[in-house]
Amino acid sequence: MKFVDEAYIDVAAGDGGNGCASFRHEKYKEYGGPDGGDGGRGGHIYVVADTNLNTLVDYRYARRHEAKRGQHGMGSDMFGAAGDDLVLRMPVGTIIINADTDEVMMELLTPGEQVILAKGGDGGFGNMHYKSSTNRAPRQKTMGREGDRFSLKLELKVLADVGLLGMPNAGKSTFITAVSNARPKVADYPFTTLHPNLGVVRVGPEQSFVVADIPGLIEGASEGAGLGHQFLRHLQRTGLLLHIVDVAPFDDSIDPVAQAKAIIEELRKYDDELHGKPRWLVLNKIDVLDEEQRKDIRKRMIKGLKWKDPVYEISALAREGCEALIRDIYQYLHAQKPPTEEEVLASFDPRFDR
C-alpha cells in the first residue's frame, strides 16, 4: 500500500432536529394543551487513535464525512432521537489542523484515545417547553442548531523513539532489519526505501523501543531534492537520531565525511529543533575494512565533523556491534524518561517514613 502522510478532508457534525409546535387532540377534550416535543441532538464526530493504522490513505479517497442529524420533535410529547455519532479512526501520531486557519486542533499521541472533533448541533425546543401558568397555549418553537463544520488537513508524524538518517544505501534498512521486527525492502540501489518503516527493538523482557527508518537524504533535500525531505517530519518526535554513515562506499571518489556534513546541513536547513536533537554517529559496513582502516576512518570522521557525541562501529549485515548499540540506546532512552509512580515510591527509604 502506498504510504500517505497527508490528506485533506471535510467533516460535518449532524444538525439538531427542529422543535415541534403541536396541541393535544383527544376525544372529549376541547382545549388540549401543548404537546410538541424537542428535536434531537445532531451526531458528534469523534476521532480515535488506532495502533493498527499506519497511513492516512483511506482519507485520501474519502474526503467528506458527515454525522447524522437529529430527528425533529413531534406531537404527543414525542422528542426526536439524537443523530448517530460518527467515529473516524486515524493512526497514532496524526495531527489535525484547521485548513482555513492553520490552527492545530489536536494531536493523537496516545493509543486508543478518543476525542470529539466536531460537536453535533443542539435540538430545537418544542412548544411544550414554553408552557407556563401564564402561557397555556404557546405557539413558539425553535429550530435545531447547526453542527460544527471544518475543512481539515491531516498530517501524520510517526511516533518513534529513535530515527535513522543517512544517505541512500548507507545501510539503514539493513540495520533496522537486523535489530527489529521490521522487514523493509533491501537492495543494492539507491532509494530502496520509499516510505517510513517502523520496527520494535526488543532489548530484554519488557524492554523495547521503536525505531523509524525514512528514505535516504541527499544534498538539497530540504529544498525538495530526492525523497527524504517528504518524511523528515517523522524524525521530529524521536528522542534520538542515529546518523548512519557508509564508511566503505562502492565509489572511491565518495568522501564519507563530506556526505555526513551534507546530511547535517540538510537537518539545519529543514528545522533548527530537529538539528538540535541528540545524534549518535554510527559507522556502518566496517566488516569490509581491516583494523587499521577502521581506526583511520573513525579518526577522520571525528576530526572532520568535530564530533563530540558517541560514535559506534557496526556491520548491520554481519550484525557486528549491533547488540552493544541497542543496549546503549535503551539505557539512554530509559534515562530520559521521567520516573514512574512505582519507581518514585520504591526510591523512598522506609526508615525516614513518619
mmCIF file of C-alpha atoms in Angstrom:
data_model
loop_
_atom_site.group_PDB
_atom_site.id
_atom_site.type_symbol
_atom_site.label_atom_id
_atom_site.label_comp_id
_atom_site.label_asym_id
_atom_site.label_seq_id
_atom_site.Cartn_x
_atom_site.Cartn_y
_atom_site.Cartn_z
ATOM 1 C CA MET A 1 0.000 0.000 0.000
ATOM 2 C CA LYS A 2 1.282 3.470 -0.823
ATOM 3 C CA PHE A 3 2.321 5.421 2.253
ATOM 4 C CA VAL A 4 0.264 8.592 2.634
ATOM 5 C CA ASP A 5 1.103 11.014 5.423
ATOM 6 C CA GLU A 6 -1.059 13.967 4.355
ATOM 7 C CA ALA A 7 -4.728 14.261 3.489
ATOM 8 C CA TYR A 8 -7.426 16.917 3.291
ATOM 9 C CA ILE A 9 -10.979 16.179 4.429
ATOM 10 C CA ASP A 10 -14.232 17.958 5.242
ATOM 11 C CA VAL A 11 -16.215 16.972 8.332
ATOM 12 C CA ALA A 12 -19.751 17.992 9.276
ATOM 13 C CA ALA A 13 -21.405 17.082 12.559
ATOM 14 C CA GLY A 14 -25.142 16.484 12.476
ATOM 15 C CA ASP A 15 -27.613 19.357 12.747
ATOM 16 C CA GLY A 16 -30.047 19.364 15.627
ATOM 17 C CA GLY A 17 -33.656 18.406 14.937
ATOM 18 C CA ASN A 18 -36.337 21.131 14.926
ATOM 19 C CA GLY A 19 -38.777 21.553 17.784
ATOM 20 C CA CYS A 20 -42.468 20.903 17.144
ATOM 21 C CA ALA A 21 -45.441 23.207 17.802
ATOM 22 C CA SER A 22 -48.413 20.931 18.399
ATOM 23 C CA PHE A 23 -51.501 20.702 20.611
ATOM 24 C CA ARG A 24 -53.115 17.655 22.112
ATOM 25 C CA HIS A 25 -56.195 16.405 20.258
ATOM 26 C CA GLU A 26 -58.209 13.949 22.315
ATOM 27 C CA LYS A 27 -61.841 12.988 22.345
ATOM 28 C CA TYR A 28 -63.930 14.968 24.800
ATOM 29 C CA LYS A 29 -61.052 17.417 25.421
ATOM 30 C CA GLU A 30 -61.855 20.601 23.607
ATOM 31 C CA TYR A 31 -58.815 22.557 24.716
ATOM 32 C CA GLY A 32 -55.815 20.208 24.737
ATOM 33 C CA GLY A 33 -52.565 21.663 25.939
ATOM 34 C CA PRO A 34 -49.247 21.931 24.036
ATOM 35 C CA ASP A 35 -47.563 18.617 23.329
ATOM 36 C CA GLY A 36 -44.818 19.449 20.799
ATOM 37 C CA GLY A 37 -41.556 17.701 21.655
ATOM 38 C CA ASP A 38 -37.958 18.915 21.366
ATOM 39 C CA GLY A 39 -35.725 17.990 18.468
ATOM 40 C CA GLY A 40 -32.879 15.515 18.930
ATOM 41 C CA ARG A 41 -29.183 16.392 19.117
ATOM 42 C CA GLY A 42 -27.127 16.039 15.969
ATOM 43 C CA GLY A 43 -24.488 13.342 15.851
ATOM 44 C CA HIS A 44 -20.958 14.135 17.060
ATOM 45 C CA ILE A 45 -17.801 13.216 15.130
ATOM 46 C CA TYR A 46 -15.096 11.508 17.167
ATOM 47 C CA VAL A 47 -11.541 10.578 16.228
ATOM 48 C CA VAL A 48 -9.778 7.519 17.664
ATOM 49 C CA ALA A 49 -6.022 6.871 17.652
ATOM 50 C CA ASP A 50 -5.749 3.369 16.193
ATOM 51 C CA THR A 51 -2.472 1.467 16.543
ATOM 52 C CA ASN A 52 -3.476 -0.840 13.683
ATOM 53 C CA LEU A 53 -3.246 2.000 11.154
ATOM 54 C CA ASN A 54 -0.027 3.493 9.819
ATOM 55 C CA THR A 55 -1.227 5.556 6.862
ATOM 56 C CA LEU A 56 -3.834 8.178 6.001
ATOM 57 C CA VAL A 57 -4.574 6.622 2.615
ATOM 58 C CA ASP A 58 -8.240 5.998 3.487
ATOM 59 C CA TYR A 59 -8.787 9.733 3.842
ATOM 60 C CA ARG A 60 -7.134 10.465 0.518
ATOM 61 C CA TYR A 61 -10.113 8.925 -1.290
ATOM 62 C CA ALA A 62 -12.934 9.567 1.226
ATOM 63 C CA ARG A 63 -12.985 13.336 1.553
ATOM 64 C CA ARG A 64 -16.420 14.069 3.034
ATOM 65 C CA HIS A 65 -17.520 12.759 6.431
ATOM 66 C CA GLU A 66 -20.928 13.641 7.858
ATOM 67 C CA ALA A 67 -22.720 12.561 11.020
ATOM 68 C CA LYS A 68 -26.494 12.050 11.061
ATOM 69 C CA ARG A 69 -28.794 14.910 12.017
ATOM 70 C CA GLY A 70 -31.174 14.667 14.970
ATOM 71 C CA GLN A 71 -34.811 13.801 14.392
ATOM 72 C CA HIS A 72 -37.426 16.516 14.596
ATOM 73 C CA GLY A 73 -39.713 16.711 17.583
ATOM 74 C CA MET A 74 -43.301 15.528 17.101
ATOM 75 C CA GLY A 75 -46.666 15.849 18.758
ATOM 76 C CA SER A 76 -47.936 13.676 21.593
ATOM 77 C CA ASP A 77 -44.913 14.651 23.711
ATOM 78 C CA MET A 78 -42.508 12.816 21.390
ATOM 79 C CA PHE A 79 -38.927 14.052 21.454
ATOM 80 C CA GLY A 80 -36.666 13.492 18.441
ATOM 81 C CA ALA A 81 -33.914 10.887 18.681
ATOM 82 C CA ALA A 82 -30.284 12.004 18.688
ATOM 83 C CA GLY A 83 -28.371 11.509 15.475
ATOM 84 C CA ASP A 84 -25.865 8.656 15.250
ATOM 85 C CA ASP A 85 -22.302 9.630 16.100
ATOM 86 C CA LEU A 86 -19.509 9.078 13.570
ATOM 87 C CA VAL A 87 -16.119 7.663 14.604
ATOM 88 C CA LEU A 88 -13.052 8.281 12.419
ATOM 89 C CA ARG A 89 -10.039 6.042 13.070
ATOM 90 C CA MET A 90 -6.627 7.552 12.416
ATOM 91 C CA PRO A 91 -3.031 6.444 13.009
ATOM 92 C CA VAL A 92 -1.314 7.319 16.259
ATOM 93 C CA GLY A 93 0.714 10.453 15.617
ATOM 94 C CA THR A 94 -1.851 12.198 13.427
ATOM 95 C CA ILE A 95 -2.009 15.985 13.670
ATOM 96 C CA ILE A 96 -5.397 17.527 12.845
ATOM 97 C CA ILE A 97 -5.132 21.083 11.513
ATOM 98 C CA ASN A 98 -7.899 23.539 10.615
ATOM 99 C CA ALA A 99 -7.206 24.099 6.926
ATOM 100 C CA ASP A 100 -8.810 27.566 6.969
ATOM 101 C CA THR A 101 -6.861 28.991 9.908
ATOM 102 C CA ASP A 102 -3.796 26.675 10.045
ATOM 103 C CA GLU A 103 -4.561 26.154 13.738
ATOM 104 C CA VAL A 104 -3.594 22.788 15.225
ATOM 105 C CA MET A 105 -6.822 21.445 16.703
ATOM 106 C CA MET A 106 -5.461 18.269 18.256
ATOM 107 C CA GLU A 107 -2.740 15.615 18.100
ATOM 108 C CA LEU A 108 -3.411 11.926 18.573
ATOM 109 C CA LEU A 109 -0.483 10.787 20.695
ATOM 110 C CA THR A 110 -1.995 8.147 22.987
ATOM 111 C CA PRO A 111 -3.018 4.777 21.502
ATOM 112 C CA GLY A 112 -6.752 4.216 21.855
ATOM 113 C CA GLU A 113 -7.618 7.768 22.909
ATOM 114 C CA GLN A 114 -10.972 9.059 21.657
ATOM 115 C CA VAL A 115 -11.537 12.791 21.234
ATOM 116 C CA ILE A 116 -14.554 14.725 19.989
ATOM 117 C CA LEU A 117 -13.658 16.527 16.779
ATOM 118 C CA ALA A 118 -16.953 18.181 15.792
ATOM 119 C CA LYS A 119 -19.973 18.631 18.053
ATOM 120 C CA GLY A 120 -23.473 17.989 16.807
ATOM 121 C CA GLY A 121 -25.982 20.817 16.953
ATOM 122 C CA ASP A 122 -28.460 21.060 19.842
ATOM 123 C CA GLY A 123 -32.048 20.171 19.121
ATOM 124 C CA GLY A 124 -34.705 22.895 18.980
ATOM 125 C CA PHE A 125 -37.375 23.341 21.659
ATOM 126 C CA GLY A 126 -40.962 22.268 21.084
ATOM 127 C CA ASN A 127 -43.873 24.393 22.288
ATOM 128 C CA MET A 128 -44.442 22.233 25.378
ATOM 129 C CA HIS A 129 -41.095 23.603 26.559
ATOM 130 C CA TYR A 130 -42.635 27.079 26.838
ATOM 131 C CA LYS A 131 -45.863 26.303 28.639
ATOM 132 C CA SER A 132 -46.424 28.002 31.960
ATOM 133 C CA SER A 133 -49.219 29.142 34.210
ATOM 134 C CA THR A 134 -49.469 32.374 32.249
ATOM 135 C CA ASN A 135 -48.783 30.953 28.795
ATOM 136 C CA ARG A 136 -51.032 27.940 28.433
ATOM 137 C CA ALA A 137 -51.098 27.797 24.659
ATOM 138 C CA PRO A 138 -47.591 28.680 23.455
ATOM 139 C CA ARG A 139 -47.114 28.559 19.736
ATOM 140 C CA GLN A 140 -43.390 29.243 19.582
ATOM 141 C CA LYS A 141 -40.778 26.649 18.759
ATOM 142 C CA THR A 142 -37.096 26.844 17.859
ATOM 143 C CA MET A 143 -35.110 25.325 15.035
ATOM 144 C CA GLY A 144 -32.232 22.969 15.633
ATOM 145 C CA ARG A 145 -28.704 24.377 15.658
ATOM 146 C CA GLU A 146 -26.142 23.533 13.004
ATOM 147 C CA GLY A 147 -23.387 21.081 13.832
ATOM 148 C CA ASP A 148 -19.713 22.009 13.624
ATOM 149 C CA ARG A 149 -18.198 22.019 10.156
ATOM 150 C CA PHE A 150 -14.491 22.031 9.402
ATOM 151 C CA SER A 151 -12.113 21.718 6.497
ATOM 152 C CA LEU A 152 -9.161 19.792 7.873
ATOM 153 C CA LYS A 153 -5.608 18.953 6.969
ATOM 154 C CA LEU A 154 -4.403 15.653 8.383
ATOM 155 C CA GLU A 155 -0.677 15.266 8.847
ATOM 156 C CA LEU A 156 0.982 12.107 10.141
ATOM 157 C CA LYS A 157 4.187 12.136 12.151
ATOM 158 C CA VAL A 158 5.084 8.647 13.229
ATOM 159 C CA LEU A 159 5.790 8.056 16.907
ATOM 160 C CA ALA A 160 9.217 6.521 17.326
ATOM 161 C CA ASP A 161 11.918 6.686 19.977
ATOM 162 C CA VAL A 162 14.842 6.534 17.545
ATOM 163 C CA GLY A 163 15.153 7.850 13.989
ATOM 164 C CA LEU A 164 17.618 6.724 11.346
ATOM 165 C CA LEU A 165 19.068 9.183 8.879
ATOM 166 C CA GLY A 166 21.731 8.985 6.267
ATOM 167 C CA MET A 167 22.464 8.894 2.565
ATOM 168 C CA PRO A 168 20.767 6.338 0.279
ATOM 169 C CA ASN A 169 22.418 2.921 0.585
ATOM 170 C CA ALA A 170 24.036 3.789 3.915
ATOM 171 C CA GLY A 171 22.542 0.580 5.349
ATOM 172 C CA LYS A 172 19.605 1.980 7.328
ATOM 173 C CA SER A 173 17.159 -0.675 6.111
ATOM 174 C CA THR A 174 19.687 -3.427 6.748
ATOM 175 C CA PHE A 175 20.204 -2.103 10.275
ATOM 176 C CA ILE A 176 16.502 -1.939 11.133
ATOM 177 C CA THR A 177 16.090 -5.462 9.751
ATOM 178 C CA ALA A 178 18.971 -6.715 11.887
ATOM 179 C CA VAL A 179 17.779 -5.276 15.195
ATOM 180 C CA SER A 180 13.964 -5.205 14.951
ATOM 181 C CA ASN A 181 10.888 -6.977 13.622
ATOM 182 C CA ALA A 182 10.655 -4.666 10.589
ATOM 183 C CA ARG A 183 11.268 -6.175 7.168
ATOM 184 C CA PRO A 184 11.794 -3.315 4.716
ATOM 185 C CA LYS A 185 12.970 -3.846 1.174
ATOM 186 C CA VAL A 186 16.756 -4.136 0.927
ATOM 187 C CA ALA A 187 18.551 -3.877 -2.413
ATOM 188 C CA ASP A 188 21.842 -2.679 -3.888
ATOM 189 C CA TYR A 189 20.493 0.512 -5.498
ATOM 190 C CA PRO A 190 19.608 3.956 -4.093
ATOM 191 C CA PHE A 191 16.172 4.896 -2.763
ATOM 192 C CA THR A 192 15.122 1.332 -1.979
ATOM 193 C CA THR A 193 13.112 2.758 0.925
ATOM 194 C CA LEU A 194 10.184 4.778 -0.415
ATOM 195 C CA HIS A 195 8.259 5.343 2.815
ATOM 196 C CA PRO A 196 8.994 5.249 6.560
ATOM 197 C CA ASN A 197 9.341 1.874 8.245
ATOM 198 C CA LEU A 198 8.791 1.296 11.946
ATOM 199 C CA GLY A 199 10.364 -1.530 13.898
ATOM 200 C CA VAL A 200 10.180 -2.610 17.541
ATOM 201 C CA VAL A 201 13.579 -3.433 19.022
ATOM 202 C CA ARG A 202 13.457 -5.960 21.883
ATOM 203 C CA VAL A 203 16.323 -5.463 24.309
ATOM 204 C CA GLY A 204 15.021 -7.760 27.039
ATOM 205 C CA PRO A 205 11.842 -8.762 28.860
ATOM 206 C CA GLU A 206 9.569 -5.698 28.899
ATOM 207 C CA GLN A 207 12.432 -3.653 27.474
ATOM 208 C CA SER A 208 11.938 -2.291 23.986
ATOM 209 C CA PHE A 209 11.914 0.848 21.877
ATOM 210 C CA VAL A 210 10.628 1.860 18.440
ATOM 211 C CA VAL A 211 12.944 2.843 15.598
ATOM 212 C CA ALA A 212 11.914 4.650 12.391
ATOM 213 C CA ASP A 213 13.698 4.404 9.051
ATOM 214 C CA ILE A 214 12.993 7.116 6.464
ATOM 215 C CA PRO A 215 14.104 7.310 2.808
ATOM 216 C CA GLY A 216 17.719 8.335 2.351
ATOM 217 C CA LEU A 217 18.589 12.013 2.203
ATOM 218 C CA ILE A 218 20.678 13.685 -0.455
ATOM 219 C CA GLU A 219 22.149 17.156 -0.685
ATOM 220 C CA GLY A 220 19.355 19.645 -1.326
ATOM 221 C CA ALA A 221 16.712 17.508 0.431
ATOM 222 C CA SER A 222 15.443 20.453 2.499
ATOM 223 C CA GLU A 223 14.571 22.216 -0.786
ATOM 224 C CA GLY A 224 12.808 19.155 -2.201
ATOM 225 C CA ALA A 225 15.542 17.053 -3.814
ATOM 226 C CA GLY A 226 15.145 13.293 -3.554
ATOM 227 C CA LEU A 227 12.558 11.584 -1.353
ATOM 228 C CA GLY A 228 13.680 12.012 2.225
ATOM 229 C CA HIS A 229 12.558 15.635 2.607
ATOM 230 C CA GLN A 230 8.933 14.474 2.456
ATOM 231 C CA PHE A 231 9.470 12.388 5.580
ATOM 232 C CA LEU A 232 11.835 14.488 7.699
ATOM 233 C CA ARG A 233 8.823 15.450 9.827
ATOM 234 C CA HIS A 234 8.721 11.871 11.118
ATOM 235 C CA LEU A 235 12.034 12.433 12.896
ATOM 236 C CA GLN A 236 10.711 15.436 14.841
ATOM 237 C CA ARG A 237 9.107 13.303 17.557
ATOM 238 C CA THR A 238 12.061 10.991 18.107
ATOM 239 C CA GLY A 239 14.220 11.249 21.195
ATOM 240 C CA LEU A 240 17.453 10.213 19.484
ATOM 241 C CA LEU A 241 18.828 10.255 15.937
ATOM 242 C CA LEU A 242 21.264 7.670 14.604
ATOM 243 C CA HIS A 243 23.340 9.128 11.795
ATOM 244 C CA ILE A 244 24.381 6.071 9.790
ATOM 245 C CA VAL A 245 27.375 6.559 7.501
ATOM 246 C CA ASP A 246 28.625 4.145 4.844
ATOM 247 C CA VAL A 247 32.374 4.002 5.503
ATOM 248 C CA ALA A 248 33.053 1.699 2.545
ATOM 249 C CA PRO A 249 31.219 3.174 -0.490
ATOM 250 C CA PHE A 250 31.479 1.414 -3.847
ATOM 251 C CA ASP A 251 32.796 4.591 -5.474
ATOM 252 C CA ASP A 252 36.240 5.540 -4.151
ATOM 253 C CA SER A 253 35.621 9.176 -5.089
ATOM 254 C CA ILE A 254 32.863 9.457 -2.455
ATOM 255 C CA ASP A 255 34.025 11.018 0.801
ATOM 256 C CA PRO A 256 32.038 9.752 3.838
ATOM 257 C CA VAL A 257 32.976 12.875 5.799
ATOM 258 C CA ALA A 258 31.575 15.184 3.115
ATOM 259 C CA GLN A 259 28.383 13.125 2.912
ATOM 260 C CA ALA A 260 27.901 13.273 6.670
ATOM 261 C CA LYS A 261 28.406 17.046 6.630
ATOM 262 C CA ALA A 262 25.787 17.367 3.875
ATOM 263 C CA ILE A 263 23.207 15.460 5.930
ATOM 264 C CA ILE A 264 23.858 17.621 8.988
ATOM 265 C CA GLU A 265 23.472 20.760 6.889
ATOM 266 C CA GLU A 266 20.146 19.498 5.486
ATOM 267 C CA LEU A 267 18.849 18.982 9.030
ATOM 268 C CA ARG A 268 19.882 22.510 9.958
ATOM 269 C CA LYS A 269 18.117 23.986 6.917
ATOM 270 C CA TYR A 270 14.954 21.980 7.499
ATOM 271 C CA ASP A 271 14.391 22.634 11.191
ATOM 272 C CA ASP A 272 16.597 24.025 13.967
ATOM 273 C CA GLU A 273 14.869 21.898 16.588
ATOM 274 C CA LEU A 274 15.482 18.738 14.570
ATOM 275 C CA HIS A 275 19.094 19.780 14.032
ATOM 276 C CA GLY A 276 19.482 20.199 17.792
ATOM 277 C CA LYS A 277 18.249 16.716 18.702
ATOM 278 C CA PRO A 278 20.774 14.287 20.213
ATOM 279 C CA ARG A 279 22.611 12.444 17.432
ATOM 280 C CA TRP A 280 24.903 9.461 17.580
ATOM 281 C CA LEU A 281 27.292 8.646 14.772
ATOM 282 C CA VAL A 282 27.114 5.056 13.514
ATOM 283 C CA LEU A 283 29.863 3.926 11.133
ATOM 284 C CA ASN A 284 28.421 1.069 9.106
ATOM 285 C CA LYS A 285 29.972 -1.650 6.906
ATOM 286 C CA ILE A 286 33.159 -1.933 8.962
ATOM 287 C CA ASP A 287 33.307 -5.650 8.184
ATOM 288 C CA VAL A 288 34.937 -4.846 4.826
ATOM 289 C CA LEU A 289 37.734 -2.827 6.487
ATOM 290 C CA ASP A 290 40.790 -4.056 8.324
ATOM 291 C CA GLU A 291 41.718 -2.809 11.795
ATOM 292 C CA GLU A 292 43.984 -0.033 10.536
ATOM 293 C CA GLN A 293 41.357 1.262 8.098
ATOM 294 C CA ARG A 294 38.736 1.283 10.859
ATOM 295 C CA LYS A 295 40.914 3.421 13.097
ATOM 296 C CA ASP A 296 41.689 5.785 10.209
ATOM 297 C CA ILE A 297 38.066 6.345 9.148
ATOM 298 C CA ARG A 298 36.934 6.812 12.759
ATOM 299 C CA LYS A 299 39.644 9.406 13.332
ATOM 300 C CA ARG A 300 38.797 11.219 10.077
ATOM 301 C CA MET A 301 35.070 11.299 10.845
ATOM 302 C CA ILE A 302 35.533 12.662 14.371
ATOM 303 C CA LYS A 303 38.023 15.288 13.220
ATOM 304 C CA GLY A 304 36.159 16.281 10.048
ATOM 305 C CA LEU A 305 32.789 16.649 11.800
ATOM 306 C CA LYS A 306 34.249 17.956 15.080
ATOM 307 C CA TRP A 307 32.160 15.229 16.657
ATOM 308 C CA LYS A 308 31.779 15.144 20.435
ATOM 309 C CA ASP A 309 28.835 12.748 20.795
ATOM 310 C CA PRO A 310 29.002 8.926 20.919
ATOM 311 C CA VAL A 311 30.460 7.049 17.936
ATOM 312 C CA TYR A 312 29.753 3.389 17.154
ATOM 313 C CA GLU A 313 31.247 0.999 14.629
ATOM 314 C CA ILE A 314 28.904 -1.678 13.306
ATOM 315 C CA SER A 315 28.224 -4.005 10.429
ATOM 316 C CA ALA A 316 24.457 -4.201 10.016
ATOM 317 C CA LEU A 317 24.793 -7.068 7.532
ATOM 318 C CA ALA A 318 27.012 -9.154 9.819
ATOM 319 C CA ARG A 319 25.245 -7.786 12.933
ATOM 320 C CA GLU A 320 28.611 -6.872 14.377
ATOM 321 C CA GLY A 321 28.383 -4.240 17.116
ATOM 322 C CA CYS A 322 24.580 -4.013 16.920
ATOM 323 C CA GLU A 323 23.860 -5.579 20.309
ATOM 324 C CA ALA A 324 26.034 -3.104 22.203
ATOM 325 C CA LEU A 325 24.474 -0.218 20.288
ATOM 326 C CA ILE A 326 20.854 -1.142 21.029
ATOM 327 C CA ARG A 327 21.640 -1.739 24.713
ATOM 328 C CA ASP A 328 23.169 1.730 24.982
ATOM 329 C CA ILE A 329 20.204 3.228 23.132
ATOM 330 C CA TYR A 330 17.735 1.645 25.542
ATOM 331 C CA GLN A 331 19.694 2.818 28.581
ATOM 332 C CA TYR A 332 19.839 6.351 27.158
ATOM 333 C CA LEU A 333 16.109 6.470 26.371
ATOM 334 C CA HIS A 334 15.216 4.988 29.752
ATOM 335 C CA ALA A 335 17.301 7.643 31.497
ATOM 336 C CA GLN A 336 15.465 10.427 29.636
ATOM 337 C CA LYS A 337 12.014 9.268 30.706
ATOM 338 C CA PRO A 338 10.509 10.655 33.918
ATOM 339 C CA PRO A 339 10.299 8.067 36.703
ATOM 340 C CA THR A 340 7.058 6.173 37.064
ATOM 341 C CA GLU A 341 4.972 6.334 40.235
ATOM 342 C CA GLU A 342 6.189 2.870 41.242
ATOM 343 C CA GLU A 343 9.827 3.917 40.810
ATOM 344 C CA VAL A 344 9.282 7.056 42.881
ATOM 345 C CA LEU A 345 7.659 5.075 45.705
ATOM 346 C CA ALA A 346 10.416 2.453 45.601
ATOM 347 C CA SER A 347 13.051 5.179 45.958
ATOM 348 C CA PHE A 348 11.794 6.214 49.400
ATOM 349 C CA ASP A 349 13.691 4.775 52.332
ATOM 350 C CA PRO A 350 11.146 3.373 54.818
ATOM 351 C CA ARG A 351 13.436 4.343 57.711
ATOM 352 C CA PHE A 352 12.522 8.008 57.126
ATOM 353 C CA ASP A 353 8.777 7.353 56.851
ATOM 354 C CA ARG A 354 6.973 9.009 59.756
#
